[in-house]
Short mmCIF file of C-alpha atoms and ligand atoms in Angstrom, two decimals:
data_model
loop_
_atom_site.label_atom_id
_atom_site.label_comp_id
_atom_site.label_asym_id
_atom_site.label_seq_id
_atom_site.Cartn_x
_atom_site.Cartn_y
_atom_site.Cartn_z
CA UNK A 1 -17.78 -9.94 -10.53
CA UNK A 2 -16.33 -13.49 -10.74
CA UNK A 3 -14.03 -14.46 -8.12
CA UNK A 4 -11.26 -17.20 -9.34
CA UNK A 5 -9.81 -19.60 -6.80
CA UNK A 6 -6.80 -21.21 -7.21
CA UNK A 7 -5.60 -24.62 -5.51
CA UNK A 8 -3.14 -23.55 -2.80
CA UNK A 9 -4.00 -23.52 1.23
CA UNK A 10 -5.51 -19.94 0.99
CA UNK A 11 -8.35 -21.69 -0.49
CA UNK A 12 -10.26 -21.90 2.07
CA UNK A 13 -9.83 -17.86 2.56
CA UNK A 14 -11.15 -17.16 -0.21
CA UNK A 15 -14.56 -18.47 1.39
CA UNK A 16 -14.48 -15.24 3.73
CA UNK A 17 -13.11 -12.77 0.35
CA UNK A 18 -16.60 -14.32 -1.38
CA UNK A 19 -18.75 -13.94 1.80
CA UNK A 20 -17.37 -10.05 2.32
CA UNK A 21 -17.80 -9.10 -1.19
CA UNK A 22 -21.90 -11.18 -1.41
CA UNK A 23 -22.50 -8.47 2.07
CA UNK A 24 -21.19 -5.93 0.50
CA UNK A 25 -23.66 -6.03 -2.31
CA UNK A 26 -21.24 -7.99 -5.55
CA UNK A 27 -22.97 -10.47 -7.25
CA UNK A 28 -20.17 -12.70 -7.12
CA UNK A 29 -19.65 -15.96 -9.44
CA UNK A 30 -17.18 -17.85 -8.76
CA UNK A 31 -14.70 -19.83 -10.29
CA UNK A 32 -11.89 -23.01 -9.31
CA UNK A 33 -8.88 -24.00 -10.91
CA UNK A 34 -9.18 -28.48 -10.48
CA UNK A 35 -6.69 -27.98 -7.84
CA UNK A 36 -8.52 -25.39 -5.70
CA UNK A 37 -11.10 -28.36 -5.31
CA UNK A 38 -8.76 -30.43 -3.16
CA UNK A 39 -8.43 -27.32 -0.90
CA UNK A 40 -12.28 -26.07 -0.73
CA UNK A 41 -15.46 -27.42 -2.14
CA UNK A 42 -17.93 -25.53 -4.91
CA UNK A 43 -20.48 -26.23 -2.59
CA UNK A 44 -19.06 -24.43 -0.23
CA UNK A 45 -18.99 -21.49 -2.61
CA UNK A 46 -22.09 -22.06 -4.36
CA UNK A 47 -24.14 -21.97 -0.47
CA UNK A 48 -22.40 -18.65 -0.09
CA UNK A 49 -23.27 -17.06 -3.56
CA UNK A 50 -26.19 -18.72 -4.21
CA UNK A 51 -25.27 -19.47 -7.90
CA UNK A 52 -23.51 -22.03 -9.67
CA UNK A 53 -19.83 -22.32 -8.95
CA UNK A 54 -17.75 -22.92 -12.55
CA UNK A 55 -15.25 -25.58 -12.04
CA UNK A 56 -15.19 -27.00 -15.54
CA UNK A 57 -14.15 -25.87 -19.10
CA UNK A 58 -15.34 -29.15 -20.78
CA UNK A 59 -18.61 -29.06 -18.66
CA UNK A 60 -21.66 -29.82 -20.72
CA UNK A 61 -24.03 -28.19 -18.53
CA UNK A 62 -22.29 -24.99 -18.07
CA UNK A 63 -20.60 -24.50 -21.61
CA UNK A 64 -24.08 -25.04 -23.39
CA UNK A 65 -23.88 -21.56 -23.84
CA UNK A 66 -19.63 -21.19 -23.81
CA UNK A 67 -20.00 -20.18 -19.69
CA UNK A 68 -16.74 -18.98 -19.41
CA UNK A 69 -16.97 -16.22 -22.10
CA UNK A 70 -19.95 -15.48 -20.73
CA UNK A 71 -18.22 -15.00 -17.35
CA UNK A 72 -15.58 -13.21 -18.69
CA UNK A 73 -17.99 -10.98 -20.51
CA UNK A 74 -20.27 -9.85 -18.05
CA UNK A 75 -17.66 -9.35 -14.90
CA UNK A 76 -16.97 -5.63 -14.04
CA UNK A 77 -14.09 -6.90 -12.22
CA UNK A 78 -12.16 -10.69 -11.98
CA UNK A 79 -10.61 -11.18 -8.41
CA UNK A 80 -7.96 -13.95 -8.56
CA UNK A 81 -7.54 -15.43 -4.88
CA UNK A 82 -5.69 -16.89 -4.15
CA UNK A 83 -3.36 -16.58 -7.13
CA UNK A 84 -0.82 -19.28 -6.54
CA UNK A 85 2.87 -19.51 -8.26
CA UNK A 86 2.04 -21.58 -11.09
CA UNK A 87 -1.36 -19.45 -11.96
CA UNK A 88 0.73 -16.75 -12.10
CA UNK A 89 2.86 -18.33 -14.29
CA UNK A 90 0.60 -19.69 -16.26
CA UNK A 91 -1.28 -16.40 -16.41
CA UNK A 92 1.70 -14.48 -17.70
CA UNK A 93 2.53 -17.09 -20.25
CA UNK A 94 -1.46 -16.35 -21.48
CA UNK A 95 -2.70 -19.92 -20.68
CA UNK A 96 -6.25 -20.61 -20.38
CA UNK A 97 -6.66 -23.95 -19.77
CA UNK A 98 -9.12 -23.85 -16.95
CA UNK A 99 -11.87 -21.88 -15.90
CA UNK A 100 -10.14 -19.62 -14.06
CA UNK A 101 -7.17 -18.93 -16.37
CA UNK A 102 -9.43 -19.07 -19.68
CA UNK A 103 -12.26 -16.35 -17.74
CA UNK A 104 -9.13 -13.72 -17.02
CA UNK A 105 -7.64 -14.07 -20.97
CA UNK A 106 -11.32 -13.37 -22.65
CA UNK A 107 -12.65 -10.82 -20.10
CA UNK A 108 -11.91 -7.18 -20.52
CA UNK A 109 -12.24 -6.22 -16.99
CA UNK A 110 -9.74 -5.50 -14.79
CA UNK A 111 -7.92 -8.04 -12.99
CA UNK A 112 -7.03 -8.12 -9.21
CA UNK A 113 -4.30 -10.97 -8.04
CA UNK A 114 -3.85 -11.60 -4.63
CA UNK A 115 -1.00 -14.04 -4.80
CA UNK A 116 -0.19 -16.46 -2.25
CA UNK A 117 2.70 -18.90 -2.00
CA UNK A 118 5.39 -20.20 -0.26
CA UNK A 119 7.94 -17.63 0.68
CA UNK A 120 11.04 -18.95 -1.71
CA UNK A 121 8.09 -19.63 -4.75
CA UNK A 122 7.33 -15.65 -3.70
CA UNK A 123 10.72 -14.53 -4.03
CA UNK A 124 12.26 -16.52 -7.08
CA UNK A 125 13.00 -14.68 -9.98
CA UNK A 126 10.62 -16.64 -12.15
CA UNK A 127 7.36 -15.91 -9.89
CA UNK A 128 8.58 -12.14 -9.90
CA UNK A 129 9.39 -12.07 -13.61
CA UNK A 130 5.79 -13.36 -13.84
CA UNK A 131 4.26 -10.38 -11.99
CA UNK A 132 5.95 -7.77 -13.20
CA UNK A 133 4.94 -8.99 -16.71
CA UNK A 134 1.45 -9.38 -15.32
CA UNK A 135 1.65 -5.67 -13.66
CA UNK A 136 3.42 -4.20 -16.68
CA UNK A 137 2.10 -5.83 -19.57
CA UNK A 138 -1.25 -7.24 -18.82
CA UNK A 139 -2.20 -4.17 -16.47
CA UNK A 140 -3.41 -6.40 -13.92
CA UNK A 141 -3.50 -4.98 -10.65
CA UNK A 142 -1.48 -6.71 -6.99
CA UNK A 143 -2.35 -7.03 -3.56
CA UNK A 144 0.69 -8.07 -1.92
CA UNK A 145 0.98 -10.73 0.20
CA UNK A 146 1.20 -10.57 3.56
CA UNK A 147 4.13 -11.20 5.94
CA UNK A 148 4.03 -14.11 8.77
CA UNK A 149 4.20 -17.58 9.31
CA UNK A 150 3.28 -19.90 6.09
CA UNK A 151 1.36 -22.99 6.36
CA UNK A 152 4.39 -24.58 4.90
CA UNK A 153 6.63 -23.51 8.08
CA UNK A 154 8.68 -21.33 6.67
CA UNK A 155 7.79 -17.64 7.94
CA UNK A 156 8.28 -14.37 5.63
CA UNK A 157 5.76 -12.87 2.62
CA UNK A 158 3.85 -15.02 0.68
CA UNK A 159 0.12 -15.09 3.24
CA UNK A 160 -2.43 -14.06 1.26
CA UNK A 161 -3.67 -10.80 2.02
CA UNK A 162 -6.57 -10.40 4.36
CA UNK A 163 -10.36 -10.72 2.69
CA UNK A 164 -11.14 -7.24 4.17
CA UNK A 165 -7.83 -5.99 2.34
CA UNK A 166 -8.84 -7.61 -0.84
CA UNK A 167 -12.37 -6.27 -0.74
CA UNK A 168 -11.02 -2.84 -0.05
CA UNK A 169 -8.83 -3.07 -3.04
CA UNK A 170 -11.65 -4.18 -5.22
CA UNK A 171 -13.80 -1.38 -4.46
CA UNK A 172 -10.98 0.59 -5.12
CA UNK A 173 -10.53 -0.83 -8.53
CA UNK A 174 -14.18 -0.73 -9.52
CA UNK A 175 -14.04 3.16 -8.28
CA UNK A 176 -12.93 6.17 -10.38
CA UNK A 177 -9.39 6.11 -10.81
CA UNK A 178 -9.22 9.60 -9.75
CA UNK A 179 -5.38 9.92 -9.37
CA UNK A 180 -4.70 8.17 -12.80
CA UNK A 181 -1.76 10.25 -14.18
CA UNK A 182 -0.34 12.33 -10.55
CA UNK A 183 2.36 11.94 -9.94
CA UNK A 184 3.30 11.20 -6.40
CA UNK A 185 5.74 11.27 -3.92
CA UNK A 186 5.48 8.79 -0.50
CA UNK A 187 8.22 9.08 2.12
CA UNK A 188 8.37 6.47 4.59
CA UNK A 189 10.13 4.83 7.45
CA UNK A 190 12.81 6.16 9.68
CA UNK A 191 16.14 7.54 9.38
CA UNK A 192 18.93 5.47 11.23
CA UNK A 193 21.90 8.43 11.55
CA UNK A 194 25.02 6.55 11.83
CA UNK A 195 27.30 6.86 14.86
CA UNK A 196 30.14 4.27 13.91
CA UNK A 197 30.04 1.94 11.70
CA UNK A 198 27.36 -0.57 13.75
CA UNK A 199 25.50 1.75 15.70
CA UNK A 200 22.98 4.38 15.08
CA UNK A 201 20.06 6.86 15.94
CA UNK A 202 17.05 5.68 14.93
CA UNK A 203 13.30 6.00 15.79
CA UNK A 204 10.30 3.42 16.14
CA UNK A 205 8.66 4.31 12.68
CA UNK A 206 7.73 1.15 10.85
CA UNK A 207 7.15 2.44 7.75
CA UNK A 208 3.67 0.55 7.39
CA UNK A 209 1.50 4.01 7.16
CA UNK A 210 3.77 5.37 4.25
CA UNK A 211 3.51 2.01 2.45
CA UNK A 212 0.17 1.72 3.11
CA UNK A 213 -0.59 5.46 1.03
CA UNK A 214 2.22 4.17 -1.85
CA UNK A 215 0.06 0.60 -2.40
CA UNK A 216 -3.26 3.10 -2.38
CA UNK A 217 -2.22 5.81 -4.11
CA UNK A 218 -0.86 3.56 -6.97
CA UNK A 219 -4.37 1.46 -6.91
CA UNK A 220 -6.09 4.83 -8.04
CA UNK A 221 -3.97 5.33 -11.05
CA UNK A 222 -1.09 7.58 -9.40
CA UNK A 223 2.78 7.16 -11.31
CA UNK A 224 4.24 6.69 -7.30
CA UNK A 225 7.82 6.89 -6.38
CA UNK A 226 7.97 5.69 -2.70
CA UNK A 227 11.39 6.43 -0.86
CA UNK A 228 11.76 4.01 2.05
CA UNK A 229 13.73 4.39 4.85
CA UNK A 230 14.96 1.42 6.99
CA UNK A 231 11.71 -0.77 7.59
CA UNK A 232 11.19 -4.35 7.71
CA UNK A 233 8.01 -3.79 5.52
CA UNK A 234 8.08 -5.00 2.09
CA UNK A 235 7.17 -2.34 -0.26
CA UNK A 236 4.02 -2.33 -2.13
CA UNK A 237 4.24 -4.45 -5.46
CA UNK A 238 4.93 -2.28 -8.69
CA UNK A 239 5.72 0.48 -7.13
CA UNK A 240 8.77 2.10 -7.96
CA UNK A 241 10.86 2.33 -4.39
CA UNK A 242 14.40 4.22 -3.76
CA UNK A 243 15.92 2.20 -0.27
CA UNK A 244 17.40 5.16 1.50
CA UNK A 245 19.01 5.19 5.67
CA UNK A 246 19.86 8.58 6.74
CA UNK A 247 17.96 11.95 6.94
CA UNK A 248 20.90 13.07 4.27
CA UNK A 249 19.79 10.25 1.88
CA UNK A 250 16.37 10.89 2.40
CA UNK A 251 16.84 14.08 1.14
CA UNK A 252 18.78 13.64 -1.99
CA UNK A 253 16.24 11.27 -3.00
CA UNK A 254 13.44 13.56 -2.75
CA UNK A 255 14.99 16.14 -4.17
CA UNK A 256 15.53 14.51 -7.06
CA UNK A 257 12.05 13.06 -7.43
CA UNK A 258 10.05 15.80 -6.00
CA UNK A 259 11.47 17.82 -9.40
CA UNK A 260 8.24 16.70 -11.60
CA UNK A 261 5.91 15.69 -8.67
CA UNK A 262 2.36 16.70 -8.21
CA UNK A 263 1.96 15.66 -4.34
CA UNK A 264 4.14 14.43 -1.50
CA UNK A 265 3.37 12.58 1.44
CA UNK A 266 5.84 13.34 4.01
CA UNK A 267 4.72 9.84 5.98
CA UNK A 268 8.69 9.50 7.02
CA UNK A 269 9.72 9.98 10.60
CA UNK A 270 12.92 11.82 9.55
CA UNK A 271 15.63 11.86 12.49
CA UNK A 272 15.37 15.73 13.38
CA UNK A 273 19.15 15.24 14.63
CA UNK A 274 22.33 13.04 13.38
CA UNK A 275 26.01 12.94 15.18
CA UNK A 276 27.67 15.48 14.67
CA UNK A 277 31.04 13.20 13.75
CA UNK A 278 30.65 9.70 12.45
CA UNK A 279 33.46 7.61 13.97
CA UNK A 280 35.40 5.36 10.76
CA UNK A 281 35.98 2.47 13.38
CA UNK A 282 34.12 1.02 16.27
CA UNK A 283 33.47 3.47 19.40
CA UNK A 284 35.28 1.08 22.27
CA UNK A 285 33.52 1.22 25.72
CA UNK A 286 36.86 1.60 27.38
CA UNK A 287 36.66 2.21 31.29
CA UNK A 288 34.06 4.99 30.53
CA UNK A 289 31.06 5.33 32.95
CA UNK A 290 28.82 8.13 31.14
CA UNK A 291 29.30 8.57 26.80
CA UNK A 292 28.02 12.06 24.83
CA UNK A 293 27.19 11.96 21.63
CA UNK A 294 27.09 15.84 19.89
CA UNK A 295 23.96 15.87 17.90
CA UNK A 296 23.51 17.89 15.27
CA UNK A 297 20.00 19.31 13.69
CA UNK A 298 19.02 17.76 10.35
CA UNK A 299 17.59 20.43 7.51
CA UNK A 300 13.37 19.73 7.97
CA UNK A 301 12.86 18.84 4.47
CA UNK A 302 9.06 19.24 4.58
CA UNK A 303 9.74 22.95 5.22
CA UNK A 304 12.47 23.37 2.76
CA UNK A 305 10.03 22.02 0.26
CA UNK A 306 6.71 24.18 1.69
CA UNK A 307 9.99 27.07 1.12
CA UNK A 308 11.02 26.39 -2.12
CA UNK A 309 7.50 25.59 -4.30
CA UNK A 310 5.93 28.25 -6.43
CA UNK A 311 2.53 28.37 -5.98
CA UNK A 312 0.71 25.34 -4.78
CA UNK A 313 2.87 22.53 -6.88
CA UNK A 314 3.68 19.89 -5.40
CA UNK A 315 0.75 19.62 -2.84
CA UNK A 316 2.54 19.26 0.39
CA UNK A 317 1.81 17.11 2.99
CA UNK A 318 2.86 16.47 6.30
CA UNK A 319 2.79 13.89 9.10
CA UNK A 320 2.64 15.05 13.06
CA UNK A 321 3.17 12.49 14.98
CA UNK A 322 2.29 13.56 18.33
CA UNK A 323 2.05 12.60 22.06
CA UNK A 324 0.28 15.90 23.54
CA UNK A 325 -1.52 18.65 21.80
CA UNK A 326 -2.32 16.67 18.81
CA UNK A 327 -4.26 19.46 17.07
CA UNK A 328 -2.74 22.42 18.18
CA UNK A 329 0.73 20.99 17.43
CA UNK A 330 -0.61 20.11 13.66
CA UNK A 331 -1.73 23.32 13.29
CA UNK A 332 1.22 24.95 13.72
CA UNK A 333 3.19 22.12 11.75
CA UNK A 334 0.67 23.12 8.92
CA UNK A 335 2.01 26.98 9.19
CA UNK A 336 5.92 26.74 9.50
CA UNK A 337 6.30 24.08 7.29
CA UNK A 338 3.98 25.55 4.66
CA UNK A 339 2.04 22.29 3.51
CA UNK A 340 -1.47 22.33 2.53
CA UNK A 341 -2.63 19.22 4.74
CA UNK A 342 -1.19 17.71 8.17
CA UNK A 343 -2.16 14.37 9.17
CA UNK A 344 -2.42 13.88 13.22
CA UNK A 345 -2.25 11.03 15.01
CA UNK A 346 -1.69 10.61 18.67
CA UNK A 347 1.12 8.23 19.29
CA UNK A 348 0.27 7.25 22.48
CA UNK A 349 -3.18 6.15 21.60
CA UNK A 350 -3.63 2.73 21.35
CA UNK A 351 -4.02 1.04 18.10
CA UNK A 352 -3.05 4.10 16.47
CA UNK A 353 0.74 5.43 15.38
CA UNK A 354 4.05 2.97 15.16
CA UNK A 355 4.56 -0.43 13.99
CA UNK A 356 0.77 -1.39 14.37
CA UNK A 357 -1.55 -2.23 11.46
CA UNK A 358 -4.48 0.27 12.25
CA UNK A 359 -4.71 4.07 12.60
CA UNK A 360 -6.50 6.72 13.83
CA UNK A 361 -5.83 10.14 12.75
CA UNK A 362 -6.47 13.89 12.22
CA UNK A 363 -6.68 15.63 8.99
CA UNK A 364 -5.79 19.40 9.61
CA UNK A 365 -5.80 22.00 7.08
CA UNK A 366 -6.21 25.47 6.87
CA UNK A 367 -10.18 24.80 6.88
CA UNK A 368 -10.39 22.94 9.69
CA UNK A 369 -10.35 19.05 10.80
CA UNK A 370 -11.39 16.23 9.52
CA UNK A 371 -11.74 12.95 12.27
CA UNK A 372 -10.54 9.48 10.25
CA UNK A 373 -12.00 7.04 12.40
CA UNK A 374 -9.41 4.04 13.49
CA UNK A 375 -9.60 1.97 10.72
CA UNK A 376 -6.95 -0.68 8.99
CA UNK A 377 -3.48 1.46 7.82
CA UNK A 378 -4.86 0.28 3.62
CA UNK A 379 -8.36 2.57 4.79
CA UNK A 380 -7.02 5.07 6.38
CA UNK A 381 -4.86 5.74 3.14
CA UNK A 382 -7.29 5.81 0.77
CA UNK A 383 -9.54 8.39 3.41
CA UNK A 384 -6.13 10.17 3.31
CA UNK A 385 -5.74 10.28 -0.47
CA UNK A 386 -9.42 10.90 -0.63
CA UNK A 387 -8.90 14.77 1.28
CA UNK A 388 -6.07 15.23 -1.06
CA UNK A 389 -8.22 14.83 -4.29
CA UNK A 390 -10.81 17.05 -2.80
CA UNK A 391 -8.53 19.61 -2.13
CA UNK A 392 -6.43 19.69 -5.16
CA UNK A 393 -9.78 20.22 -7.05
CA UNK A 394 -11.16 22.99 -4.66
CA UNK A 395 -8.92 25.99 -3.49
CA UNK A 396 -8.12 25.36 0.33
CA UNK A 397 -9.49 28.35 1.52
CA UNK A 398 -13.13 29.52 0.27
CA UNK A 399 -12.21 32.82 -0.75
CA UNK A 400 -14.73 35.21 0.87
CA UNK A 401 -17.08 36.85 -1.52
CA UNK A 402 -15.91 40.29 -2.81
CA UNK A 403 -17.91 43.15 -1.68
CA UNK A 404 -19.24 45.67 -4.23
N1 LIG B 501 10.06 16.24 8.65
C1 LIG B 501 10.98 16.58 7.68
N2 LIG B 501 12.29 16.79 8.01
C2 LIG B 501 12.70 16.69 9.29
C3 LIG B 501 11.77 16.34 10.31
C4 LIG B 501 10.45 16.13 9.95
O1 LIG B 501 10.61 16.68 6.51
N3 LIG B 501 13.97 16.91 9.57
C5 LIG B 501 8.66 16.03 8.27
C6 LIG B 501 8.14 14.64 8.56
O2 LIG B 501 8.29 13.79 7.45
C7 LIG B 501 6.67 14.91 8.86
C8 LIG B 501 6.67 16.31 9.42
O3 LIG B 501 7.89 16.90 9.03
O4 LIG B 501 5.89 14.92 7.68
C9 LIG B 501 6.52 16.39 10.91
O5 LIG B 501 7.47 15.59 11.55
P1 LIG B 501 7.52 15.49 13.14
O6 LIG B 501 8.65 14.61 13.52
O7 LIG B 501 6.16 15.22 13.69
O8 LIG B 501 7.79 16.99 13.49
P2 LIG B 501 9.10 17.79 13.70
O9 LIG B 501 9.21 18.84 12.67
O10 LIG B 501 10.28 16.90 13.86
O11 LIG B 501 8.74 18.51 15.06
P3 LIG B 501 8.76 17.95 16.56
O12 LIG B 501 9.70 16.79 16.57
O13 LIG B 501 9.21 19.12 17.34
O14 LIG B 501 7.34 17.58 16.85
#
């Protein structure tokens, strides 16, 4: 695979993408726009690969024999990282005027961006024009960057995604699309239920897991539809996301996308409960000591749906997000809400659950459970997604052989 660097600071992580990728077994060649070589040297790049590092288009060593079509020819897969604002740009406008730019217009492999720039560059209109037209037109597939604080001071997305992320997306790329065409469904993030008009009931979901499942699902070919519920996260590039806040909203959303889907993933912590009234102005404090709020239950959508299918369309599943009882409480979440798989985790656990960026869960279905080791939210996902393309291609229950 050939691995194209771009000149912005995430140069020099693009060392550890090439050094993950060489252990993993990719023969990786790599090559720098001018401007990556202010920001990391090909030496560093060529000790790591052990091959020459292609840094020039007019080079008359390495275009004896036209190296960059060469490249571009023999790559199974072109990782661009990082994939700065003006690459981008100059991607979607179908420049090639260096090696990097020229090796991902002639190859026919895919192409994996993992853009990085400053968080304003990230966000104009231009840079997202430009990826969208790369997504939509030229196919090419996005890790998104991450969220934090930027080398240029300003905090927010635009970090380049982690080298284990963009290895894992890789492999996903260079494996079977085996989702290409399903349509699915991703819930994700709380419900806030609104008790006046600035305060509400809420819960600690961060909507990282859900997002997580939308970025993955959509990497192996799946038409997603994520509905998002309150979350800080940003939602996975290209993916086609309906904001939603309440348990009500939730609802009519899915309802109205669940109409043609092949699978949902339940991944939202929807508020089981909502006031009962919603006050028009401001609840004062007043001189009051002690305040009740009348809760009312929300409809549990995942059983409504379980209720309503016909036959096994859409494959249903569930979250159970649990304290105590992990198992036994999935199991039963797998019965009354009539989904084919529930995914455990233990909330309490540590490194596992809420608002952090691993997991460690349970896969329960009516044959049994499947252990997901803790792993990064992205793997877990794709182990996820992996059960789910299993079982949609084998019945869930081994039907026991007829007697004669
Ligand atoms: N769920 C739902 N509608 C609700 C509540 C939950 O669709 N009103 C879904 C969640 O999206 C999740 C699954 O049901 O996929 C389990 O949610 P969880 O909160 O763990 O379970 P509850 O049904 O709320 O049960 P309990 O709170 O008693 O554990």
């Amino acid at each position: 695979m050939v691995v194209g660097v771009a000149g912005g600071i995430a140069a020099y992580k693009a060392a550890e993408l090439v050094r993950l990728l060489d252990k993993a077994g990719a023969t990786v060649d790599v090559a720098m726009t001018p401007r990556a070589q202010h920001f990391i040297t090909a030496m560093t790049f060529q000790a790591l690969t052990r091959r020459p590092v292609f840094t020039d288009l007019f080079s008359l060593t390495d275009e004896e024999k036209i190296g960059h079509i060469q490249l571009a020819d023999a790559a199974d897969l072109v990782v661009i990282a990082p994939a700065t604002a003006d690459l981008c740009a100059r991607l979607a406008a179908g420049m090639a005027d260096d090696a990097v730019t020229s090796i991902a217009l002639a190859t026919r492999a895919p192409v994996l961006l993992a853009p990085s720039m400053n968080v304003n560059m990230w966000n104009h209109v231009l840079t997202q024009r430009n990826l969208t037209t790369l997504r939509d037109v030229a196919k090419y597939q996005i890790v998104a960057p991450g969220e934090g604080f930027l080398a240029c001071g300003w905090t927010g997305p635009g970090r380049l995604a982690e080298p284990a992320e963009i290895v894992e997306a890789a492999a996903h790329v260079l494996s079977a699309q085996d989702l290409a065409g399903v349509k699915v469904v991703v819930t994700a993030g709380p419900t806030y239920e609104a008790i006046d008009p600035v305060r509400f009931v809420g819960n600690r979901s961060s909507g990282k897991m859900g997002a997580a499942i939308a970025a993955a699902a959509q990497r192996r070919g799946a038409e997603v539809r994520l509905i998002f519920g309150p979350s800080g996260v940003a939602p996975p590039v290209g993916v086609e996301t309906s904001h939603v806040e309440s348990a009500a909203q939730l609802s009519w959303a899915l309802n109205n996308a669940v109409k043609d889907a092949d699978v949902v993933v339940m991944t939202a912590a929807v508020a089981d409960f909502r006031p009962a009234k919603v006050a028009d102005q401001k609840l004062k404090r007043g001189a009051q000591q002690t305040m009740t709020i009348e809760l009312v239950a929300n409809p549990d959508l995942l059983a409504g749906l379980g209720k309503a299918r016909k036959g096994k369309r859409p494959f249903l599943v569930g979250f159970a997000a649990e304290t105590n009882e992990v198992i036994a409480n999935a199991k039963a979440k797998l019965v009354t809400k009539g989904c084919d798989l529930v995914v455990a985790n233990d909330v309490a656990e540590v490194g596992a659950g809420f608002a952090v960026d691993t997991n460690h869960v349970q896969l329960v279905d009516a044959n049994g459970v499947t252990d997901v080791p803790s792993a990064s939210k992205a793997e877990v996902a794709h182990r996820i997604l992996d059960k789910i393309v299993e079982m949609r291609t084998k019945p869930a229950i081994t039907p026991k052989p007829k007697k004669r």
